[in-house]
């Protein structure tokens, strides 16, 4: 055994010296890194040819080893370990790799480029299965299985399961559209790959120990399933009958089955008999599943095997050893039994001579005879081969069939039993028809999709089974894509339907069988297309005329042509007139003979039905006869067909007019052009034109339907609208009646409400009148109490005036404060609104006073000294009235006043201007207040004036009347409490005492807008002043005037102007 270390090489030779024949292990492949450590290989996978395989190591490197060319190459460096490998069957250069990051990558081994990257798994991917067409793939992990479309690399479906039940493996069955899913509870389900419809479930064995399936293997024909697990028992299932047919017990050394693989054999027709079982001890034992015998084994306890891959051509086995290396085995060198052809399955009944001849076929001869080397060992067995006559060599070559069958023997068996065994019929048919099984060519036809001619096949040929309907559509579409004529032939579904029903699980074989029938048994059928094949019908009619002229004459007399009694049998291939078993029996003979046997079968069917046909005279009877099943012995009909084949003259025999059987070519299907192309093209164009017209018609019909629906909808809406309008009119009339009633009720309620309002208004007026009277009485009582209080205050002040004569100015200030306190006490008894307004007036007056005081801060001291002098002057005048002060002192006071006036000239002018503005405002306010309060206090002022006149003594009046000298103005000192001025003001009044009363400023003087406020004067308490007080004040004023006149006269020479006391007060 040669050992090759690929190391870090990217390409090279697999072995340096070709392994000798008969050696089991061809080569051992290892890979070491830079540090000398061995890099383990994890997975291997063969391609479709079986001549090269992929290998992925622990570092993520993917290698391809070509055994036939003795070369290896490094394809990819993925950087992470792979968990599964497989080739894409459709594109032979592409392969799929499942990586440790739960993704699948598709690479091209020629270009080494990444084709696609598929994501979606959440766990490690343990297995990848590819459909036989190469279009779909299934990836399996422990929790889910996902179906991928390898054309678009998109996920189509996802199988989710409960957490308690894990997935062991999900894979496609060979040569079918069935998916098997195997779960950890030993349940196995079969699904249809197109619709994912559950077809069946294999029953879980009740008896015996639980195996816990872990490993699975399926034969190439997809009919047998082997399963094993944690036991030395193997279950062998028949997927056709869905039954457990055998339980195989392995040796006691086997406790767990890791992997199962069937060895392919070119002689078994896909029904593999040798099964490889890899157990936990690292040995792979190969057994025969029928005899349950151990054939050979691979590996040893020292060189244990972890996983294996078997080539599809059955030549090599690649095993990954426990140390991470790869062993390549030659199956031919492992055993001799695998190279021997299987024994013949055909038992031929023959005489004694034949038995003797068969027994003499194998005899040992001397060493000088022809030697046939055995492939399984180095020894050679001498075998004597009987040489047949020279003329029969070509015939024997013609009779040799694939899979080791012989047509001559099959025909002999068919003649003996009348039909082939049902169990092997499909296998025999595939061998007789020499089907090429061109998977790639068939996939290219199916990839084109459904043909336009068969999109609406279910309308013309309704079939209850949807699966059968789709299979028929698929096969007919493939035929139409193969040859354009088959898209125009109307009876093609009748021809193909029996085969579709028979091969519904394998559409590719069905297509090839139908294509073989069309090419060989339907020769010259399409030369007169679209008419029936008149040349074929003429052949049948000539044969019938030769063998039964009477029957033919009867048919001619009844006006029945061959298109009525031959063509219905041919266009349906007898499927309408025979049962399933009869049809299978007939086609066993048709496929085993020359293509002309089909025409002879038609003649035989007619001649065997001679008696009922002679009794028929109507055309309808013949039509019914050849389109329905009849009471006919198929065995007799077949014998009659064989008789016709041998007794028909050569000149009219169809054998010489039809070609011999020609199988389909391998790789690609042959070109079929035995039809008038111009007619087909014309019909195709016409069909396309009709299809476009139909589409246009359907579109217009759809538009008309839409318009009709729209019209109906609008009509319904209009009717609904009018009905709603009518209902709305009725509802409106009803609402109007209700509104009229409500308005009438509302009118009555309004009348009642108006009466109640009148009553309430009368009561309100009465209450207001009573309130007004009560308020007037309250005002009268309040005024009486005020008058009484004023009288008491005046009497009290009269007593105080007698004690305060010496200090008139101070007494006036104290009196002003007292009057203010009295005013506040009086205002507390008034309404709350008058009290609020009074407080606001006081605040404004105080603010004005503070402003005036702040403006006069600069000369306040001088003014204070001036006021002091004025007080002193007033005191001196009072004393002068009694004692007669000297005029010198008065002159000195005038001079001092003149000095003060000269110093504060500017300030006095500004103060005078402000004072004039204030006075103007006071006059306006006073006028307004007098107008408002004049009427209210007119009686009080009149009574006060009368009291003043009554209290004045006559002597005072007389003295005033006879006083000599110039007229002395009367100065009235008043205290103003208002909004614009404050302090003491002295103004001359040369007119009369009445004018003095009108010039007095009233209390609570406000803005002109507030004309409704109540105003009180500080002089209203003077009505009862005694005459002595008034005389004293008058004398004081006169003395002031005199002193001022004297001061002006004394200072006229030194001063430009002398200001009097009145000007100072201004």
PDB file of C-alpha atoms in Angstrom, residues 315-505:
ATOM      1  CA  UNK A 315     -15.503   0.494  -8.626  1.00  0.00           C
ATOM      2  CA  UNK A 316     -14.077   2.232  -5.584  1.00  0.00           C
ATOM      3  CA  UNK A 317     -14.731   2.831  -1.916  1.00  0.00           C
ATOM      4  CA  UNK A 318     -13.176   5.779  -0.094  1.00  0.00           C
ATOM      5  CA  UNK A 319     -12.863   5.410   3.677  1.00  0.00           C
ATOM      6  CA  UNK A 320     -11.760   7.945   6.292  1.00  0.00           C
ATOM      7  CA  UNK A 321      -9.735   6.162   8.927  1.00  0.00           C
ATOM      8  CA  UNK A 322      -9.642   6.799  12.629  1.00  0.00           C
ATOM      9  CA  UNK A 323      -6.273   8.579  12.332  1.00  0.00           C
ATOM     10  CA  UNK A 324      -7.737  11.103   9.851  1.00  0.00           C
ATOM     11  CA  UNK A 325      -6.208   9.616   6.672  1.00  0.00           C
ATOM     12  CA  UNK A 326      -8.033   8.405   3.554  1.00  0.00           C
ATOM     13  CA  UNK A 327      -7.912   4.867   2.154  1.00  0.00           C
ATOM     14  CA  UNK A 328      -8.997   4.233  -1.435  1.00  0.00           C
ATOM     15  CA  UNK A 329     -10.229   0.639  -1.961  1.00  0.00           C
ATOM     16  CA  UNK A 330     -10.839  -1.240  -5.205  1.00  0.00           C
ATOM     17  CA  UNK A 331     -14.121  -3.137  -5.021  1.00  0.00           C
ATOM     18  CA  UNK A 332     -13.078  -5.545  -7.793  1.00  0.00           C
ATOM     19  CA  UNK A 333     -10.067  -6.588  -5.783  1.00  0.00           C
ATOM     20  CA  UNK A 334     -11.975  -7.073  -2.555  1.00  0.00           C
ATOM     21  CA  UNK A 335     -14.204  -9.903  -3.633  1.00  0.00           C
ATOM     22  CA  UNK A 336     -14.662 -12.248  -6.506  1.00  0.00           C
ATOM     23  CA  UNK A 337     -18.376 -12.767  -6.040  1.00  0.00           C
ATOM     24  CA  UNK A 338     -19.253  -9.187  -6.925  1.00  0.00           C
ATOM     25  CA  UNK A 339     -17.752  -9.572 -10.408  1.00  0.00           C
ATOM     26  CA  UNK A 340     -19.811 -12.580 -11.371  1.00  0.00           C
ATOM     27  CA  UNK A 341     -23.021 -11.914 -13.287  1.00  0.00           C
ATOM     28  CA  UNK A 342     -26.188 -12.933 -11.468  1.00  0.00           C
ATOM     29  CA  UNK A 343     -27.855 -16.202 -12.456  1.00  0.00           C
ATOM     30  CA  UNK A 344     -30.473 -16.059 -15.141  1.00  0.00           C
ATOM     31  CA  UNK A 345     -33.909 -15.134 -13.848  1.00  0.00           C
ATOM     32  CA  UNK A 346     -35.609 -16.711 -16.903  1.00  0.00           C
ATOM     33  CA  UNK A 347     -36.542 -20.381 -16.719  1.00  0.00           C
ATOM     34  CA  UNK A 348     -37.060 -21.829 -20.183  1.00  0.00           C
ATOM     35  CA  UNK A 349     -39.135 -24.959 -20.581  1.00  0.00           C
ATOM     36  CA  UNK A 350     -37.320 -27.184 -23.029  1.00  0.00           C
ATOM     37  CA  UNK A 351     -36.815 -30.837 -23.868  1.00  0.00           C
ATOM     38  CA  UNK A 352     -34.103 -33.232 -22.836  1.00  0.00           C
ATOM     39  CA  UNK A 353     -31.807 -32.215 -25.628  1.00  0.00           C
ATOM     40  CA  UNK A 354     -31.970 -28.641 -24.580  1.00  0.00           C
ATOM     41  CA  UNK A 355     -31.190 -29.556 -20.977  1.00  0.00           C
ATOM     42  CA  UNK A 356     -28.215 -31.526 -22.123  1.00  0.00           C
ATOM     43  CA  UNK A 357     -26.977 -28.654 -24.196  1.00  0.00           C
ATOM     44  CA  UNK A 358     -27.311 -26.287 -21.226  1.00  0.00           C
ATOM     45  CA  UNK A 359     -25.454 -28.705 -18.989  1.00  0.00           C
ATOM     46  CA  UNK A 360     -22.626 -28.992 -21.477  1.00  0.00           C
ATOM     47  CA  UNK A 361     -22.105 -25.223 -21.736  1.00  0.00           C
ATOM     48  CA  UNK A 362     -19.590 -25.072 -18.856  1.00  0.00           C
ATOM     49  CA  UNK A 363     -16.917 -27.736 -18.828  1.00  0.00           C
ATOM     50  CA  UNK A 364     -13.271 -27.603 -17.851  1.00  0.00           C
ATOM     51  CA  UNK A 365     -10.793 -28.077 -20.734  1.00  0.00           C
ATOM     52  CA  UNK A 366      -7.113 -28.176 -21.077  1.00  0.00           C
ATOM     53  CA  UNK A 367      -4.902 -25.210 -20.538  1.00  0.00           C
ATOM     54  CA  UNK A 368      -4.478 -24.632 -24.300  1.00  0.00           C
ATOM     55  CA  UNK A 369      -8.074 -23.461 -24.611  1.00  0.00           C
ATOM     56  CA  UNK A 370      -9.275 -19.898 -24.492  1.00  0.00           C
ATOM     57  CA  UNK A 371      -8.755 -18.476 -21.036  1.00  0.00           C
ATOM     58  CA  UNK A 372     -11.010 -15.884 -19.468  1.00  0.00           C
ATOM     59  CA  UNK A 373      -9.321 -13.929 -16.711  1.00  0.00           C
ATOM     60  CA  UNK A 374     -11.279 -13.518 -13.512  1.00  0.00           C
ATOM     61  CA  UNK A 375     -11.473  -9.989 -12.191  1.00  0.00           C
ATOM     62  CA  UNK A 376     -11.774 -10.893  -8.560  1.00  0.00           C
ATOM     63  CA  UNK A 377      -8.509 -12.820  -8.119  1.00  0.00           C
ATOM     64  CA  UNK A 378      -5.199 -13.491  -9.764  1.00  0.00           C
ATOM     65  CA  UNK A 379      -6.064 -17.094 -10.597  1.00  0.00           C
ATOM     66  CA  UNK A 380      -7.384 -18.029 -14.025  1.00  0.00           C
ATOM     67  CA  UNK A 381     -10.086 -20.578 -14.713  1.00  0.00           C
ATOM     68  CA  UNK A 382     -10.000 -22.448 -17.966  1.00  0.00           C
ATOM     69  CA  UNK A 383     -13.395 -22.330 -19.579  1.00  0.00           C
ATOM     70  CA  UNK A 384     -14.410 -23.877 -22.845  1.00  0.00           C
ATOM     71  CA  UNK A 385     -16.635 -21.633 -24.911  1.00  0.00           C
ATOM     72  CA  UNK A 386     -18.878 -23.249 -27.485  1.00  0.00           C
ATOM     73  CA  UNK A 387     -18.496 -21.516 -30.794  1.00  0.00           C
ATOM     74  CA  UNK A 388     -21.853 -21.007 -32.530  1.00  0.00           C
ATOM     75  CA  UNK A 389     -22.211 -21.103 -36.291  1.00  0.00           C
ATOM     76  CA  UNK A 390     -20.758 -18.140 -38.137  1.00  0.00           C
ATOM     77  CA  UNK A 391     -24.089 -16.954 -39.447  1.00  0.00           C
ATOM     78  CA  UNK A 392     -25.655 -16.653 -36.022  1.00  0.00           C
ATOM     79  CA  UNK A 393     -23.105 -14.259 -34.535  1.00  0.00           C
ATOM     80  CA  UNK A 394     -24.946 -11.130 -35.692  1.00  0.00           C
ATOM     81  CA  UNK A 395     -28.236 -12.545 -34.508  1.00  0.00           C
ATOM     82  CA  UNK A 396     -26.875 -13.280 -31.059  1.00  0.00           C
ATOM     83  CA  UNK A 397     -25.461  -9.789 -30.872  1.00  0.00           C
ATOM     84  CA  UNK A 398     -28.835  -8.398 -31.784  1.00  0.00           C
ATOM     85  CA  UNK A 399     -30.575 -10.498 -29.147  1.00  0.00           C
ATOM     86  CA  UNK A 400     -28.221  -9.363 -26.376  1.00  0.00           C
ATOM     87  CA  UNK A 401     -29.945  -6.809 -24.114  1.00  0.00           C
ATOM     88  CA  UNK A 402     -28.699  -4.580 -21.305  1.00  0.00           C
ATOM     89  CA  UNK A 403     -28.547  -5.944 -17.725  1.00  0.00           C
ATOM     90  CA  UNK A 404     -27.510  -9.386 -19.028  1.00  0.00           C
ATOM     91  CA  UNK A 405     -30.851 -10.362 -20.610  1.00  0.00           C
ATOM     92  CA  UNK A 406     -31.340 -12.119 -23.924  1.00  0.00           C
ATOM     93  CA  UNK A 407     -34.245 -11.161 -26.143  1.00  0.00           C
ATOM     94  CA  UNK A 408     -34.514 -14.588 -27.725  1.00  0.00           C
ATOM     95  CA  UNK A 409     -34.938 -16.239 -24.357  1.00  0.00           C
ATOM     96  CA  UNK A 410     -37.408 -13.597 -23.273  1.00  0.00           C
ATOM     97  CA  UNK A 411     -39.518 -14.195 -26.367  1.00  0.00           C
ATOM     98  CA  UNK A 412     -39.421 -17.918 -25.733  1.00  0.00           C
ATOM     99  CA  UNK A 413     -40.567 -17.382 -22.164  1.00  0.00           C
ATOM    100  CA  UNK A 414     -43.264 -14.992 -23.387  1.00  0.00           C
ATOM    101  CA  UNK A 415     -44.605 -17.511 -25.846  1.00  0.00           C
ATOM    102  CA  UNK A 416     -44.640 -20.136 -23.127  1.00  0.00           C
ATOM    103  CA  UNK A 417     -46.410 -18.083 -20.447  1.00  0.00           C
ATOM    104  CA  UNK A 418     -48.127 -15.446 -22.550  1.00  0.00           C
ATOM    105  CA  UNK A 419     -46.768 -12.571 -20.454  1.00  0.00           C
ATOM    106  CA  UNK A 420     -43.828 -11.501 -18.330  1.00  0.00           C
ATOM    107  CA  UNK A 421     -43.843 -11.754 -14.543  1.00  0.00           C
ATOM    108  CA  UNK A 422     -45.516  -8.693 -13.037  1.00  0.00           C
ATOM    109  CA  UNK A 423     -42.645  -8.264 -10.582  1.00  0.00           C
ATOM    110  CA  UNK A 424     -40.058  -7.989 -13.366  1.00  0.00           C
ATOM    111  CA  UNK A 425     -42.202  -6.517 -16.145  1.00  0.00           C
ATOM    112  CA  UNK A 426     -40.845  -2.976 -15.824  1.00  0.00           C
ATOM    113  CA  UNK A 427     -37.316  -4.255 -15.704  1.00  0.00           C
ATOM    114  CA  UNK A 428     -37.888  -6.391 -18.796  1.00  0.00           C
ATOM    115  CA  UNK A 429     -39.516  -3.495 -20.646  1.00  0.00           C
ATOM    116  CA  UNK A 430     -36.584  -1.191 -19.826  1.00  0.00           C
ATOM    117  CA  UNK A 431     -34.249  -3.858 -21.182  1.00  0.00           C
ATOM    118  CA  UNK A 432     -36.317  -4.561 -24.303  1.00  0.00           C
ATOM    119  CA  UNK A 433     -36.684  -0.885 -25.149  1.00  0.00           C
ATOM    120  CA  UNK A 434     -33.010  -0.169 -24.298  1.00  0.00           C
ATOM    121  CA  UNK A 435     -33.918   3.023 -22.441  1.00  0.00           C
ATOM    122  CA  UNK A 436     -30.862   5.325 -22.243  1.00  0.00           C
ATOM    123  CA  UNK A 437     -31.960   7.072 -18.996  1.00  0.00           C
ATOM    124  CA  UNK A 438     -30.714  10.492 -20.107  1.00  0.00           C
ATOM    125  CA  UNK A 439     -31.275  12.406 -16.879  1.00  0.00           C
ATOM    126  CA  UNK A 440     -29.614  15.608 -18.047  1.00  0.00           C
ATOM    127  CA  UNK A 441     -31.455  15.688 -21.377  1.00  0.00           C
ATOM    128  CA  UNK A 442     -34.770  14.987 -19.701  1.00  0.00           C
ATOM    129  CA  UNK A 443     -34.102  17.690 -17.087  1.00  0.00           C
ATOM    130  CA  UNK A 444     -33.403  20.201 -19.855  1.00  0.00           C
ATOM    131  CA  UNK A 445     -36.808  19.389 -21.349  1.00  0.00           C
ATOM    132  CA  UNK A 446     -38.674  19.607 -18.042  1.00  0.00           C
ATOM    133  CA  UNK A 447     -36.937  22.860 -17.146  1.00  0.00           C
ATOM    134  CA  UNK A 448     -38.735  24.526 -20.040  1.00  0.00           C
ATOM    135  CA  UNK A 449     -41.938  24.143 -18.068  1.00  0.00           C
ATOM    136  CA  UNK A 450     -45.383  23.252 -19.290  1.00  0.00           C
ATOM    137  CA  UNK A 451     -46.014  23.597 -22.997  1.00  0.00           C
ATOM    138  CA  UNK A 452     -48.635  26.097 -24.097  1.00  0.00           C
ATOM    139  CA  UNK A 453     -50.596  23.353 -25.845  1.00  0.00           C
ATOM    140  CA  UNK A 454     -51.131  21.477 -22.580  1.00  0.00           C
ATOM    141  CA  UNK A 455     -51.782  24.284 -20.116  1.00  0.00           C
ATOM    142  CA  UNK A 456     -55.522  23.564 -20.203  1.00  0.00           C
ATOM    143  CA  UNK A 457     -55.225  19.787 -20.556  1.00  0.00           C
ATOM    144  CA  UNK A 458     -57.471  19.190 -17.552  1.00  0.00           C
ATOM    145  CA  UNK A 459     -60.356  20.900 -19.342  1.00  0.00           C
ATOM    146  CA  UNK A 460     -60.287  18.439 -22.234  1.00  0.00           C
ATOM    147  CA  UNK A 461     -59.113  15.356 -20.346  1.00  0.00           C
ATOM    148  CA  UNK A 462     -60.255  15.676 -16.709  1.00  0.00           C
ATOM    149  CA  UNK A 463     -58.521  13.201 -14.411  1.00  0.00           C
ATOM    150  CA  UNK A 464     -59.550  12.613 -10.837  1.00  0.00           C
ATOM    151  CA  UNK A 465     -56.000  12.160  -9.553  1.00  0.00           C
ATOM    152  CA  UNK A 466     -54.107  15.457  -9.459  1.00  0.00           C
ATOM    153  CA  UNK A 467     -50.810  13.623  -9.355  1.00  0.00           C
ATOM    154  CA  UNK A 468     -51.675  11.683 -12.504  1.00  0.00           C
ATOM    155  CA  UNK A 469     -52.881  14.885 -14.148  1.00  0.00           C
ATOM    156  CA  UNK A 470     -49.614  16.678 -13.431  1.00  0.00           C
ATOM    157  CA  UNK A 471     -47.562  13.668 -14.544  1.00  0.00           C
ATOM    158  CA  UNK A 472     -49.427  13.522 -17.851  1.00  0.00           C
ATOM    159  CA  UNK A 473     -48.943  17.264 -18.369  1.00  0.00           C
ATOM    160  CA  UNK A 474     -45.238  16.949 -17.578  1.00  0.00           C
ATOM    161  CA  UNK A 475     -44.636  14.072 -20.024  1.00  0.00           C
ATOM    162  CA  UNK A 476     -46.674  15.662 -22.831  1.00  0.00           C
ATOM    163  CA  UNK A 477     -44.902  18.990 -22.352  1.00  0.00           C
ATOM    164  CA  UNK A 478     -41.518  17.258 -22.536  1.00  0.00           C
ATOM    165  CA  UNK A 479     -42.586  15.531 -25.752  1.00  0.00           C
ATOM    166  CA  UNK A 480     -43.815  18.833 -27.203  1.00  0.00           C
ATOM    167  CA  UNK A 481     -40.504  20.503 -26.337  1.00  0.00           C
ATOM    168  CA  UNK A 482     -38.644  17.560 -27.903  1.00  0.00           C
ATOM    169  CA  UNK A 483     -40.566  17.717 -31.208  1.00  0.00           C
ATOM    170  CA  UNK A 484     -42.964  20.444 -32.259  1.00  0.00           C
ATOM    171  CA  UNK A 485     -45.371  17.929 -33.837  1.00  0.00           C
ATOM    172  CA  UNK A 486     -46.271  16.531 -30.428  1.00  0.00           C
ATOM    173  CA  UNK A 487     -47.662  19.867 -29.368  1.00  0.00           C
ATOM    174  CA  UNK A 488     -50.192  19.669 -32.209  1.00  0.00           C
ATOM    175  CA  UNK A 489     -51.228  15.995 -32.105  1.00  0.00           C
ATOM    176  CA  UNK A 490     -54.631  15.835 -30.453  1.00  0.00           C
ATOM    177  CA  UNK A 491     -54.556  12.101 -29.711  1.00  0.00           C
ATOM    178  CA  UNK A 492     -51.143  12.161 -28.014  1.00  0.00           C
ATOM    179  CA  UNK A 493     -52.691  12.207 -24.490  1.00  0.00           C
ATOM    180  CA  UNK A 494     -54.562   9.010 -25.391  1.00  0.00           C
ATOM    181  CA  UNK A 495     -51.304   7.390 -26.467  1.00  0.00           C
ATOM    182  CA  UNK A 496     -49.292   8.503 -23.442  1.00  0.00           C
ATOM    183  CA  UNK A 497     -51.898   8.076 -20.704  1.00  0.00           C
ATOM    184  CA  UNK A 498     -51.468   4.289 -20.156  1.00  0.00           C
ATOM    185  CA  UNK A 499     -47.720   4.656 -19.785  1.00  0.00           C
ATOM    186  CA  UNK A 500     -48.084   7.688 -17.472  1.00  0.00           C
ATOM    187  CA  UNK A 501     -50.383   5.687 -15.258  1.00  0.00           C
ATOM    188  CA  UNK A 502     -47.959   2.782 -15.305  1.00  0.00           C
ATOM    189  CA  UNK A 503     -44.774   4.849 -14.670  1.00  0.00           C
ATOM    190  CA  UNK A 504     -46.289   7.604 -12.521  1.00  0.00           C
ATOM    191  CA  UNK A 505     -43.485   7.359  -9.959  1.00  0.00           C
TER     192      UNK A 505
END
